[in-house]
Amino acid sequence: MKHPLFAVLVVAALAAGCAQKPAPTVAPRTLAQPKSGVKALKSDLASYYQTQTFQNAVWGVLVKSLSTGETLYSLHPDTFLMPASNMKVVTMAAAAERLGWDFTFTTKVVATGPVDGGVLKGDLVIVGSGDPSLGGRPTEGPSVVERWADQIRARGITRVEGRIVGHDNVFDDEGLGQGWAWDYLAYGYATPVSGLDFNENVVKLSFAPGSAAGDPVAVTARPDGNGLSIEAAVRTAAPDGAADVNVARLPGSLKLAVSGSVPAGKTDFTQTVSVENPTVFMAAAFRQALLSRGIDVEGGAIDADELPAPPDFTGGETLVSYTSPPLSEIGKVLLKVSQNLYADTLLKAIGRPADGGPATAREGRRVLREVLQGWGIGPDRYLQADGSGLSRYNYLTADVLVTILTRMYTDDRHYVPFITALPVAGVDGTIAGRMKDTRAQGNARAKTGSIANARALSGYVTSADGEPLVFSMIVNNFNVPQSEADAIIDRAVVRLAEFRR
């Protein structure tokens, strides 16, 4: 039998230098403890989900003991519901099973010609592997392309007679997920998946409001070379207001429309937006890094797909070889931050054909079905459109999620890296601000899900008796603020943390 969830923090600390810190001390509760026993638990949970404001909603809930397998509570556990980002639990589990937690991506920079007197007589080709973490998180720096440029300079190269070519053919060119809404596509959370990524394929917009209401707001985009043409119609609002900015960009277009208002004096407001072509974005960033280090590049930055024939780099010299962090680290960003690009990339990565052809989401879904079938989850028990949960075509049940979470918990290969990658209530990730000063703080580890009219939370919590529990809570079709759904879910998880037999 596994140790209680709290113990995984100690295990992880011994297993990896960057593992989680021990859970913080939970503040004493001032409310009376609930009644002990399973019957009282079921009664309390039922009362939470039957509130009047959610009378038109549909709940799917399942709670089980990881010690005994006993079902402690269930409510429509087999009903198909939109899971939102709880789909990432499925994708992460399948990727870990098929690729392994030590899996890495390797990106190379290859010269297509000889170097003579510091002059490269050919192109520099960036050969992508689908690494979603390439360039680090958008808030990090210096970026990977600057380090690459330093390596090129160290090789004595001062001029490139050719171009900077991005080669992304490890994946197909279907960058958008099945069923993604068109009005998502301009935002950073819906950036296209590519075989060559950079900066999570997003651009950060900064806003400089005027001094008086009605003044135009200056909008700038970083990093440079993003290829977007910004049409700004943003106005300054009263200083005591809130920023209200909308962005829109149609597929295939470089024109980004930015509208709305930003309060006077508010200079810290930012918005991330997606790029149209991540491959060109990466190539342009690398070209700029080379120029900034005094390396002249005569050609432009280009996607290999735009060339009449693909570049022949089979006999070229590899000047740079970059290996990503392992899947165990990538998984922390995927689950704690709920990073869509990472999840949809992994769906394609597990679908890489054996013949070396481009990976596709379709093939990834087939491989994922194989994995779930091996765990006793048939294809009739879920519907999958993408890897991230951004699509409203996804449908899961609470029972499927609990089955997968149980598998991750009971498999020694997956136990520590998977649980370590989950957000921790009141501590980090997407539930850092939830369930504070309760028995769930530093205890519950769970993945959130959020899309219009759907909320979810699935994961693990240890009861007051030290009994490890697994749960999934999904709600769809409500018409009240999402915070009200979160409040019910949080109350239920706290009740599980307080549960005594």
Short mmCIF file of C-alpha atoms in Angstrom, two decimals:
data_model
loop_
_atom_site.label_atom_id
_atom_site.label_comp_id
_atom_site.label_asym_id
_atom_site.label_seq_id
_atom_site.Cartn_x
_atom_site.Cartn_y
_atom_site.Cartn_z
CA MET A 1 0.00 0.00 0.00
CA LYS A 2 1.18 3.53 -0.78
CA HIS A 3 2.05 6.03 1.88
CA PRO A 4 -0.36 8.93 2.47
CA LEU A 5 0.00 11.78 0.00
CA PHE A 6 1.85 14.00 2.43
CA ALA A 7 4.72 11.54 2.34
CA VAL A 8 5.23 12.02 -1.39
CA LEU A 9 6.76 15.39 -0.60
CA VAL A 10 9.54 13.73 1.35
CA VAL A 11 9.97 11.01 -1.27
CA ALA A 12 10.20 13.59 -4.04
CA ALA A 13 12.73 15.64 -2.12
CA LEU A 14 14.98 12.62 -1.93
CA ALA A 15 14.38 11.74 -5.59
CA ALA A 16 15.09 15.14 -7.15
CA GLY A 17 16.81 18.35 -6.17
CA CYS A 18 13.94 20.53 -7.36
CA ALA A 19 11.18 18.54 -5.69
CA GLN A 20 8.42 20.12 -3.66
CA LYS A 21 8.99 21.56 -0.20
CA PRO A 22 7.25 19.91 2.76
CA ALA A 23 3.64 20.97 3.15
CA PRO A 24 3.11 24.06 5.27
CA THR A 25 1.52 23.86 8.69
CA VAL A 26 -2.23 24.12 8.36
CA ALA A 27 -3.78 26.92 10.39
CA PRO A 28 -6.05 25.72 13.21
CA ARG A 29 -9.69 25.54 12.23
CA THR A 30 -12.17 27.55 14.20
CA LEU A 31 -15.25 25.73 12.88
CA ALA A 32 -16.59 22.63 14.57
CA GLN A 33 -15.33 19.40 13.05
CA PRO A 34 -17.90 17.53 10.95
CA LYS A 35 -19.40 14.27 12.10
CA SER A 36 -17.32 11.17 11.56
CA GLY A 37 -18.29 8.28 9.32
CA VAL A 38 -19.00 7.59 5.66
CA LYS A 39 -22.73 8.22 6.05
CA ALA A 40 -22.12 11.77 7.33
CA LEU A 41 -19.62 12.39 4.53
CA LYS A 42 -22.11 11.33 1.87
CA SER A 43 -24.81 13.51 3.39
CA ASP A 44 -22.58 16.58 3.49
CA LEU A 45 -21.29 16.14 -0.06
CA ALA A 46 -24.80 15.62 -1.41
CA SER A 47 -25.93 18.87 0.20
CA TYR A 48 -23.12 20.78 -1.52
CA TYR A 49 -24.01 19.60 -5.03
CA GLN A 50 -27.76 20.17 -4.59
CA THR A 51 -27.63 23.93 -4.06
CA GLN A 52 -30.39 25.95 -5.70
CA THR A 53 -28.03 27.99 -7.88
CA PHE A 54 -26.88 24.80 -9.62
CA GLN A 55 -30.31 23.25 -10.14
CA ASN A 56 -29.87 23.30 -13.93
CA ALA A 57 -26.28 22.07 -13.87
CA VAL A 58 -25.00 18.52 -14.25
CA TRP A 59 -22.46 17.14 -11.78
CA GLY A 60 -20.19 14.15 -12.23
CA VAL A 61 -18.49 13.18 -8.96
CA LEU A 62 -16.60 10.15 -7.71
CA VAL A 63 -14.57 9.73 -4.51
CA LYS A 64 -12.70 6.52 -3.66
CA SER A 65 -10.31 5.28 -1.02
CA LEU A 66 -6.89 4.47 -2.43
CA SER A 67 -6.29 2.14 0.52
CA THR A 68 -9.35 -0.07 0.13
CA GLY A 69 -10.87 0.80 -3.26
CA GLU A 70 -14.15 1.63 -1.51
CA THR A 71 -16.42 4.18 -3.18
CA LEU A 72 -17.09 6.87 -0.59
CA TYR A 73 -19.35 9.02 -2.76
CA SER A 74 -20.66 9.05 -6.32
CA LEU A 75 -22.98 11.27 -8.34
CA HIS A 76 -23.44 10.56 -12.05
CA PRO A 77 -19.91 9.11 -12.24
CA ASP A 78 -20.52 7.67 -15.73
CA THR A 79 -22.08 10.77 -17.31
CA PHE A 80 -20.20 12.35 -20.24
CA LEU A 81 -19.17 15.89 -19.32
CA MET A 82 -16.80 18.49 -20.79
CA PRO A 83 -13.67 18.15 -18.66
CA ALA A 84 -11.90 21.33 -19.83
CA SER A 85 -8.26 21.07 -18.72
CA ASN A 86 -8.88 17.85 -16.82
CA MET A 87 -8.20 16.33 -20.25
CA LYS A 88 -4.54 17.12 -19.48
CA VAL A 89 -4.62 14.39 -16.83
CA VAL A 90 -5.37 11.88 -19.59
CA THR A 91 -2.74 13.26 -21.97
CA MET A 92 -0.03 13.49 -19.31
CA ALA A 93 -0.67 9.96 -18.09
CA ALA A 94 -0.59 8.49 -21.60
CA ALA A 95 2.57 10.41 -22.51
CA ALA A 96 4.32 9.24 -19.35
CA GLU A 97 3.31 5.65 -20.04
CA ARG A 98 4.38 5.70 -23.70
CA LEU A 99 7.43 8.01 -23.60
CA GLY A 100 8.68 7.68 -20.02
CA TRP A 101 9.46 10.47 -17.55
CA ASP A 102 13.07 10.71 -18.77
CA PHE A 103 12.02 11.48 -22.35
CA THR A 104 13.58 14.61 -23.89
CA PHE A 105 13.31 16.58 -27.13
CA THR A 106 16.45 17.45 -29.12
CA THR A 107 16.68 20.49 -31.41
CA LYS A 108 19.64 21.02 -33.73
CA VAL A 109 21.12 23.86 -35.76
CA VAL A 110 22.75 22.48 -38.89
CA ALA A 111 24.91 24.25 -41.48
CA THR A 112 24.13 23.33 -45.11
CA GLY A 113 27.48 24.56 -46.42
CA PRO A 114 31.12 24.81 -45.44
CA VAL A 115 32.64 27.50 -43.24
CA ASP A 116 35.48 29.37 -44.95
CA GLY A 117 37.29 32.23 -43.24
CA GLY A 118 34.45 32.76 -40.78
CA VAL A 119 31.83 32.77 -43.57
CA LEU A 120 29.16 30.08 -43.67
CA LYS A 121 28.46 29.46 -47.34
CA GLY A 122 24.95 28.15 -46.93
CA ASP A 123 21.92 28.21 -44.69
CA LEU A 124 21.53 27.60 -40.99
CA VAL A 125 18.68 25.13 -40.53
CA ILE A 126 16.95 24.81 -37.15
CA VAL A 127 15.73 21.22 -37.08
CA GLY A 128 12.80 21.07 -34.68
CA SER A 129 11.73 18.09 -32.61
CA GLY A 130 8.47 19.50 -31.26
CA ASP A 131 9.98 20.74 -27.98
CA PRO A 132 7.23 22.93 -26.44
CA SER A 133 9.62 24.31 -23.81
CA LEU A 134 12.11 25.70 -26.34
CA GLY A 135 13.11 29.20 -25.26
CA GLY A 136 11.80 28.66 -21.75
CA ARG A 137 8.71 30.20 -20.23
CA PRO A 138 7.87 33.68 -21.61
CA THR A 139 8.91 35.30 -18.32
CA GLU A 140 12.35 33.67 -18.39
CA GLY A 141 15.57 34.87 -19.97
CA PRO A 142 18.05 34.95 -21.51
CA SER A 143 16.43 32.90 -24.20
CA VAL A 144 17.86 29.81 -25.80
CA VAL A 145 18.49 31.56 -29.13
CA GLU A 146 20.93 33.95 -27.47
CA ARG A 147 22.92 31.03 -26.10
CA TRP A 148 22.86 29.40 -29.52
CA ALA A 149 24.15 32.60 -31.12
CA ASP A 150 27.02 32.62 -28.62
CA GLN A 151 27.89 29.08 -29.67
CA ILE A 152 27.85 30.03 -33.35
CA ARG A 153 30.09 32.99 -32.61
CA ALA A 154 32.45 30.75 -30.63
CA ARG A 155 32.85 28.63 -33.77
CA GLY A 156 34.42 31.65 -35.48
CA ILE A 157 31.46 32.35 -37.77
CA THR A 158 30.99 36.06 -38.50
CA ARG A 159 28.74 35.90 -41.56
CA VAL A 160 26.03 33.61 -42.91
CA GLU A 161 25.62 33.91 -46.67
CA GLY A 162 22.35 32.03 -46.62
CA ARG A 163 19.12 32.13 -44.63
CA ILE A 164 17.86 31.01 -41.25
CA VAL A 165 15.51 28.16 -42.10
CA GLY A 166 13.06 26.66 -39.63
CA HIS A 167 12.37 22.97 -40.21
CA ASP A 168 9.23 21.79 -38.42
CA ASN A 169 8.39 18.62 -40.34
CA VAL A 170 8.58 16.38 -37.29
CA PHE A 171 4.88 17.34 -36.90
CA ASP A 172 2.20 17.89 -39.51
CA ASP A 173 1.02 21.44 -40.22
CA GLU A 174 -2.35 21.13 -38.46
CA GLY A 175 -1.46 23.50 -35.66
CA LEU A 176 -4.95 24.07 -34.25
CA GLY A 177 -6.85 21.54 -32.20
CA GLN A 178 -10.05 19.89 -33.32
CA GLY A 179 -13.05 21.96 -32.23
CA TRP A 180 -11.17 25.06 -31.02
CA ALA A 181 -13.46 28.10 -31.16
CA TRP A 182 -12.37 30.79 -33.63
CA ASP A 183 -12.59 33.54 -31.01
CA TYR A 184 -9.94 31.73 -28.90
CA LEU A 185 -7.30 31.79 -31.57
CA ALA A 186 -5.75 35.21 -30.98
CA TYR A 187 -5.09 34.51 -27.31
CA GLY A 188 -1.91 32.98 -25.92
CA TYR A 189 -3.72 29.95 -24.51
CA ALA A 190 -4.73 28.85 -28.04
CA THR A 191 -1.43 29.16 -29.87
CA PRO A 192 -0.83 26.63 -32.67
CA VAL A 193 1.28 23.53 -32.11
CA SER A 194 4.41 23.32 -34.26
CA GLY A 195 7.38 21.07 -34.77
CA LEU A 196 9.49 24.13 -33.98
CA ASP A 197 8.35 26.35 -31.10
CA PHE A 198 9.74 29.40 -29.34
CA ASN A 199 8.67 31.35 -26.24
CA GLU A 200 5.60 29.09 -25.99
CA ASN A 201 4.57 30.63 -29.33
CA VAL A 202 3.26 33.76 -27.66
CA VAL A 203 3.88 37.49 -27.82
CA LYS A 204 3.34 39.75 -24.83
CA LEU A 205 1.44 42.98 -25.40
CA SER A 206 2.24 45.92 -23.12
CA PHE A 207 0.01 48.96 -22.76
CA ALA A 208 0.87 52.61 -22.09
CA PRO A 209 -2.33 54.53 -21.24
CA GLY A 210 -2.58 58.29 -21.59
CA SER A 211 -3.02 60.79 -18.79
CA ALA A 212 -6.73 61.42 -19.32
CA ALA A 213 -9.79 59.32 -20.07
CA GLY A 214 -10.27 58.92 -23.81
CA ASP A 215 -6.60 59.26 -24.71
CA PRO A 216 -5.25 56.56 -27.04
CA VAL A 217 -3.26 53.75 -25.44
CA ALA A 218 0.05 52.79 -27.03
CA VAL A 219 0.39 49.04 -27.59
CA THR A 220 3.76 47.33 -28.05
CA ALA A 221 4.60 43.68 -28.65
CA ARG A 222 7.62 41.71 -27.46
CA PRO A 223 9.68 39.90 -28.53
CA ASP A 224 10.44 41.50 -31.89
CA GLY A 225 10.15 39.53 -35.09
CA ASN A 226 6.76 38.14 -34.17
CA GLY A 227 5.31 38.94 -37.59
CA LEU A 228 2.08 40.42 -36.24
CA SER A 229 0.59 43.63 -37.61
CA ILE A 230 -1.16 45.32 -34.70
CA GLU A 231 -4.23 47.49 -35.25
CA ALA A 232 -4.83 49.13 -31.88
CA ALA A 233 -8.03 50.87 -30.86
CA VAL A 234 -7.49 50.97 -27.09
CA ARG A 235 -8.51 54.00 -25.05
CA THR A 236 -7.55 55.27 -21.61
CA ALA A 237 -10.19 54.78 -18.93
CA ALA A 238 -10.69 56.41 -15.53
CA PRO A 239 -7.88 55.52 -13.11
CA ASP A 240 -10.15 53.62 -10.73
CA GLY A 241 -11.43 51.23 -13.41
CA ALA A 242 -10.27 47.82 -14.56
CA ALA A 243 -8.49 46.91 -17.78
CA ASP A 244 -10.82 45.49 -20.43
CA VAL A 245 -8.94 44.47 -23.57
CA ASN A 246 -10.03 42.18 -26.38
CA VAL A 247 -7.88 40.73 -29.16
CA ALA A 248 -8.95 39.12 -32.43
CA ARG A 249 -7.06 37.47 -35.27
CA LEU A 250 -8.41 35.16 -37.94
CA PRO A 251 -6.57 31.93 -38.88
CA GLY A 252 -3.98 32.57 -41.56
CA SER A 253 -3.90 36.30 -40.86
CA LEU A 254 -1.08 38.35 -39.36
CA LYS A 255 -3.46 41.21 -38.55
CA LEU A 256 -4.13 41.48 -34.82
CA ALA A 257 -6.97 43.75 -33.75
CA VAL A 258 -6.65 45.05 -30.18
CA SER A 259 -9.53 46.99 -28.64
CA GLY A 260 -10.87 48.01 -25.25
CA SER A 261 -9.62 50.22 -22.44
CA VAL A 262 -6.85 50.47 -19.85
CA PRO A 263 -7.10 52.74 -16.77
CA ALA A 264 -4.86 55.80 -16.58
CA GLY A 265 -1.70 55.04 -14.64
CA LYS A 266 -2.00 51.28 -15.03
CA THR A 267 1.27 50.35 -16.74
CA ASP A 268 1.61 46.79 -15.45
CA PHE A 269 -1.23 45.30 -17.50
CA THR A 270 -0.17 42.80 -20.16
CA GLN A 271 -1.86 40.35 -22.51
CA THR A 272 -0.35 37.35 -24.27
CA VAL A 273 -1.36 36.63 -27.86
CA SER A 274 -0.58 33.76 -30.20
CA VAL A 275 1.68 33.93 -33.23
CA GLU A 276 0.49 32.79 -36.63
CA ASN A 277 3.59 30.81 -37.64
CA PRO A 278 5.72 29.56 -34.71
CA THR A 279 8.42 28.28 -37.08
CA VAL A 280 9.05 31.69 -38.64
CA PHE A 281 8.82 33.23 -35.16
CA MET A 282 11.64 30.97 -33.98
CA ALA A 283 13.78 31.50 -37.07
CA ALA A 284 13.38 35.28 -36.83
CA ALA A 285 14.31 35.28 -33.13
CA PHE A 286 17.47 33.28 -33.86
CA ARG A 287 18.38 35.55 -36.76
CA GLN A 288 18.01 38.61 -34.51
CA ALA A 289 20.16 36.98 -31.83
CA LEU A 290 22.89 36.34 -34.39
CA LEU A 291 22.77 39.95 -35.62
CA SER A 292 22.95 41.27 -32.07
CA ARG A 293 26.22 39.39 -31.63
CA GLY A 294 27.79 40.84 -34.75
CA ILE A 295 27.09 37.88 -37.02
CA ASP A 296 25.85 39.17 -40.38
CA VAL A 297 23.02 37.13 -41.91
CA GLU A 298 22.43 37.93 -45.58
CA GLY A 299 19.21 35.95 -45.98
CA GLY A 300 15.94 36.22 -44.11
CA ALA A 301 14.10 33.97 -41.67
CA ILE A 302 11.90 31.43 -43.42
CA ASP A 303 9.79 28.33 -42.87
CA ALA A 304 11.20 25.36 -44.82
CA ASP A 305 7.68 24.70 -46.09
CA GLU A 306 7.84 27.94 -48.07
CA LEU A 307 10.82 26.76 -50.11
CA PRO A 308 10.39 25.08 -53.53
CA ALA A 309 12.24 22.08 -52.13
CA PRO A 310 13.10 21.17 -48.55
CA PRO A 311 16.66 22.02 -47.50
CA ASP A 312 19.13 19.15 -47.67
CA PHE A 313 20.93 19.12 -44.35
CA THR A 314 21.64 15.39 -44.15
CA GLY A 315 25.37 15.89 -44.67
CA GLY A 316 25.62 19.21 -42.89
CA GLU A 317 27.58 19.93 -39.74
CA THR A 318 25.59 20.20 -36.52
CA LEU A 319 26.71 23.42 -34.88
CA VAL A 320 24.26 23.37 -31.98
CA SER A 321 22.46 20.50 -30.29
CA TYR A 322 19.99 21.40 -27.55
CA THR A 323 18.23 18.92 -25.27
CA SER A 324 15.05 19.86 -23.44
CA PRO A 325 14.36 19.22 -19.77
CA PRO A 326 12.95 15.72 -19.18
CA LEU A 327 9.24 14.99 -19.37
CA SER A 328 9.10 15.05 -15.56
CA GLU A 329 9.95 18.78 -15.65
CA ILE A 330 7.83 19.53 -18.70
CA GLY A 331 4.95 17.82 -16.90
CA LYS A 332 5.19 20.26 -14.01
CA VAL A 333 4.54 23.19 -16.33
CA LEU A 334 1.82 21.28 -18.16
CA LEU A 335 -0.14 20.41 -15.02
CA LYS A 336 0.68 23.16 -12.54
CA VAL A 337 0.29 26.02 -15.04
CA SER A 338 -2.24 24.17 -17.22
CA GLN A 339 -0.19 24.91 -20.32
CA ASN A 340 -2.22 24.00 -23.42
CA LEU A 341 0.67 24.01 -25.89
CA TYR A 342 2.57 21.43 -23.84
CA ALA A 343 -0.42 19.09 -23.71
CA ASP A 344 -1.29 19.28 -27.40
CA THR A 345 2.39 18.83 -28.27
CA LEU A 346 2.59 15.65 -26.19
CA LEU A 347 -0.50 14.28 -27.91
CA LYS A 348 1.35 14.57 -31.22
CA ALA A 349 4.64 13.36 -29.76
CA ILE A 350 3.17 10.02 -28.72
CA GLY A 351 1.78 9.69 -32.26
CA ARG A 352 5.11 9.85 -34.08
CA PRO A 353 5.02 7.13 -36.76
CA ALA A 354 7.69 4.44 -36.69
CA ASP A 355 8.71 5.35 -40.26
CA GLY A 356 9.80 8.81 -39.11
CA GLY A 357 7.00 10.66 -40.88
CA PRO A 358 5.30 13.70 -39.37
CA ALA A 359 3.41 13.12 -36.14
CA THR A 360 -0.31 13.93 -36.08
CA ALA A 361 -2.95 14.48 -33.42
CA ARG A 362 -5.03 11.77 -35.11
CA GLU A 363 -2.25 9.21 -34.59
CA GLY A 364 -1.72 10.53 -31.07
CA ARG A 365 -5.36 9.86 -30.25
CA ARG A 366 -4.97 6.33 -31.59
CA VAL A 367 -1.94 5.69 -29.38
CA LEU A 368 -3.73 7.19 -26.38
CA ARG A 369 -6.64 4.80 -27.01
CA GLU A 370 -4.18 1.91 -26.93
CA VAL A 371 -2.79 3.07 -23.60
CA LEU A 372 -6.22 3.50 -22.02
CA GLN A 373 -7.40 0.18 -23.41
CA GLY A 374 -4.47 -1.44 -21.64
CA TRP A 375 -5.71 0.13 -18.42
CA GLY A 376 -9.20 -1.27 -18.92
CA ILE A 377 -10.73 1.95 -20.24
CA GLY A 378 -12.56 1.28 -23.49
CA PRO A 379 -13.11 3.93 -26.21
CA ASP A 380 -16.83 3.91 -25.45
CA ARG A 381 -16.14 5.60 -22.08
CA TYR A 382 -14.79 8.93 -23.37
CA LEU A 383 -14.52 11.23 -26.39
CA GLN A 384 -11.27 13.02 -27.15
CA ALA A 385 -10.65 15.86 -29.60
CA ASP A 386 -7.40 17.40 -28.37
CA GLY A 387 -4.77 16.97 -25.69
CA SER A 388 -5.36 20.14 -23.67
CA GLY A 389 -9.11 20.24 -23.10
CA LEU A 390 -9.53 23.52 -24.97
CA SER A 391 -11.98 21.85 -27.35
CA ARG A 392 -15.62 21.56 -26.37
CA TYR A 393 -15.71 18.27 -28.28
CA ASN A 394 -13.99 16.48 -25.38
CA TYR A 395 -16.10 14.38 -23.02
CA LEU A 396 -14.91 12.46 -19.97
CA THR A 397 -16.54 10.87 -16.95
CA ALA A 398 -15.53 11.18 -13.33
CA ASP A 399 -15.05 7.42 -13.30
CA VAL A 400 -12.50 7.51 -16.16
CA LEU A 401 -10.51 10.24 -14.43
CA VAL A 402 -10.50 8.39 -11.12
CA THR A 403 -9.39 5.20 -12.90
CA ILE A 404 -6.44 7.02 -14.54
CA LEU A 405 -5.49 8.81 -11.33
CA THR A 406 -5.58 5.52 -9.46
CA ARG A 407 -3.31 3.98 -12.08
CA MET A 408 -0.80 6.80 -11.68
CA TYR A 409 -0.90 6.44 -7.89
CA THR A 410 -0.43 2.68 -7.76
CA ASP A 411 2.29 2.43 -10.43
CA ASP A 412 5.73 2.98 -8.90
CA ARG A 413 7.07 4.33 -12.22
CA HIS A 414 4.57 7.17 -12.20
CA TYR A 415 3.76 7.83 -8.55
CA VAL A 416 6.36 10.47 -7.58
CA PRO A 417 6.74 12.39 -10.90
CA PHE A 418 3.01 12.54 -11.57
CA ILE A 419 1.89 13.64 -8.11
CA THR A 420 4.81 16.07 -7.84
CA ALA A 421 3.68 17.72 -11.09
CA LEU A 422 0.14 18.44 -9.84
CA PRO A 423 -0.88 21.81 -8.37
CA VAL A 424 -0.96 21.91 -4.57
CA ALA A 425 -3.91 23.52 -2.81
CA GLY A 426 -3.02 26.86 -1.25
CA VAL A 427 0.61 26.53 -2.35
CA ASP A 428 1.23 26.58 -6.11
CA GLY A 429 -0.13 26.16 -9.60
CA THR A 430 -3.71 26.89 -10.54
CA ILE A 431 -4.98 26.23 -6.99
CA ALA A 432 -2.37 28.34 -5.19
CA GLY A 433 -5.06 30.72 -3.97
CA ARG A 434 -7.68 28.10 -3.11
CA MET A 435 -8.43 26.16 0.09
CA LYS A 436 -6.02 28.22 2.17
CA ASP A 437 -6.08 27.80 5.98
CA THR A 438 -7.88 24.47 5.75
CA ARG A 439 -6.87 20.84 6.10
CA ALA A 440 -6.67 20.73 2.29
CA GLN A 441 -3.87 23.32 2.12
CA GLY A 442 -0.56 21.65 1.26
CA ASN A 443 -2.48 18.37 1.17
CA ALA A 444 -4.79 18.24 -1.87
CA ARG A 445 -3.00 17.82 -5.20
CA ALA A 446 -5.32 18.22 -8.13
CA LYS A 447 -5.75 19.39 -11.73
CA THR A 448 -8.18 22.17 -12.48
CA GLY A 449 -10.42 22.50 -15.51
CA SER A 450 -12.02 25.71 -16.73
CA ILE A 451 -13.96 26.54 -19.87
CA ALA A 452 -17.18 28.48 -20.34
CA ASN A 453 -19.94 26.83 -18.24
CA ALA A 454 -17.68 23.98 -17.14
CA ARG A 455 -15.40 23.54 -14.11
CA ALA A 456 -13.52 20.52 -12.85
CA LEU A 457 -11.04 19.41 -10.21
CA SER A 458 -9.55 15.93 -10.03
CA GLY A 459 -6.75 14.56 -7.91
CA TYR A 460 -5.80 13.33 -4.47
CA VAL A 461 -6.26 14.33 -0.84
CA THR A 462 -5.40 12.67 2.47
CA SER A 463 -8.16 12.42 5.05
CA ALA A 464 -7.81 13.42 8.71
CA ASP A 465 -7.22 9.73 9.47
CA GLY A 466 -4.28 9.63 7.05
CA GLU A 467 -6.26 7.71 4.43
CA PRO A 468 -5.34 8.61 0.82
CA LEU A 469 -8.37 9.44 -1.32
CA VAL A 470 -8.78 9.99 -5.06
CA PHE A 471 -11.55 12.18 -6.45
CA SER A 472 -12.97 13.77 -9.57
CA MET A 473 -15.54 16.56 -9.56
CA ILE A 474 -16.90 17.99 -12.83
CA VAL A 475 -19.81 20.38 -13.34
CA ASN A 476 -21.31 21.52 -16.65
CA ASN A 477 -24.18 23.71 -17.84
CA PHE A 478 -24.35 26.24 -15.02
CA ASN A 479 -25.21 29.90 -15.55
CA VAL A 480 -23.69 31.51 -12.46
CA PRO A 481 -20.15 32.86 -11.97
CA GLN A 482 -17.45 30.18 -12.15
CA SER A 483 -16.26 31.22 -8.71
CA GLU A 484 -19.46 29.72 -7.28
CA ALA A 485 -18.64 26.35 -8.84
CA ASP A 486 -15.10 26.57 -7.44
CA ALA A 487 -16.49 27.34 -3.99
CA ILE A 488 -18.59 24.17 -3.97
CA ILE A 489 -15.73 22.03 -5.26
CA ASP A 490 -13.30 23.49 -2.72
CA ARG A 491 -15.76 22.95 0.10
CA ALA A 492 -16.10 19.30 -0.94
CA VAL A 493 -12.32 18.74 -1.09
CA VAL A 494 -11.88 20.34 2.33
CA ARG A 495 -14.60 18.04 3.65
CA LEU A 496 -12.63 15.07 2.30
CA ALA A 497 -9.52 16.36 4.06
CA GLU A 498 -11.53 16.51 7.31
CA PHE A 499 -13.07 13.09 6.83
CA ARG A 500 -12.68 10.57 9.66
CA ARG A 501 -14.08 7.09 9.71
#
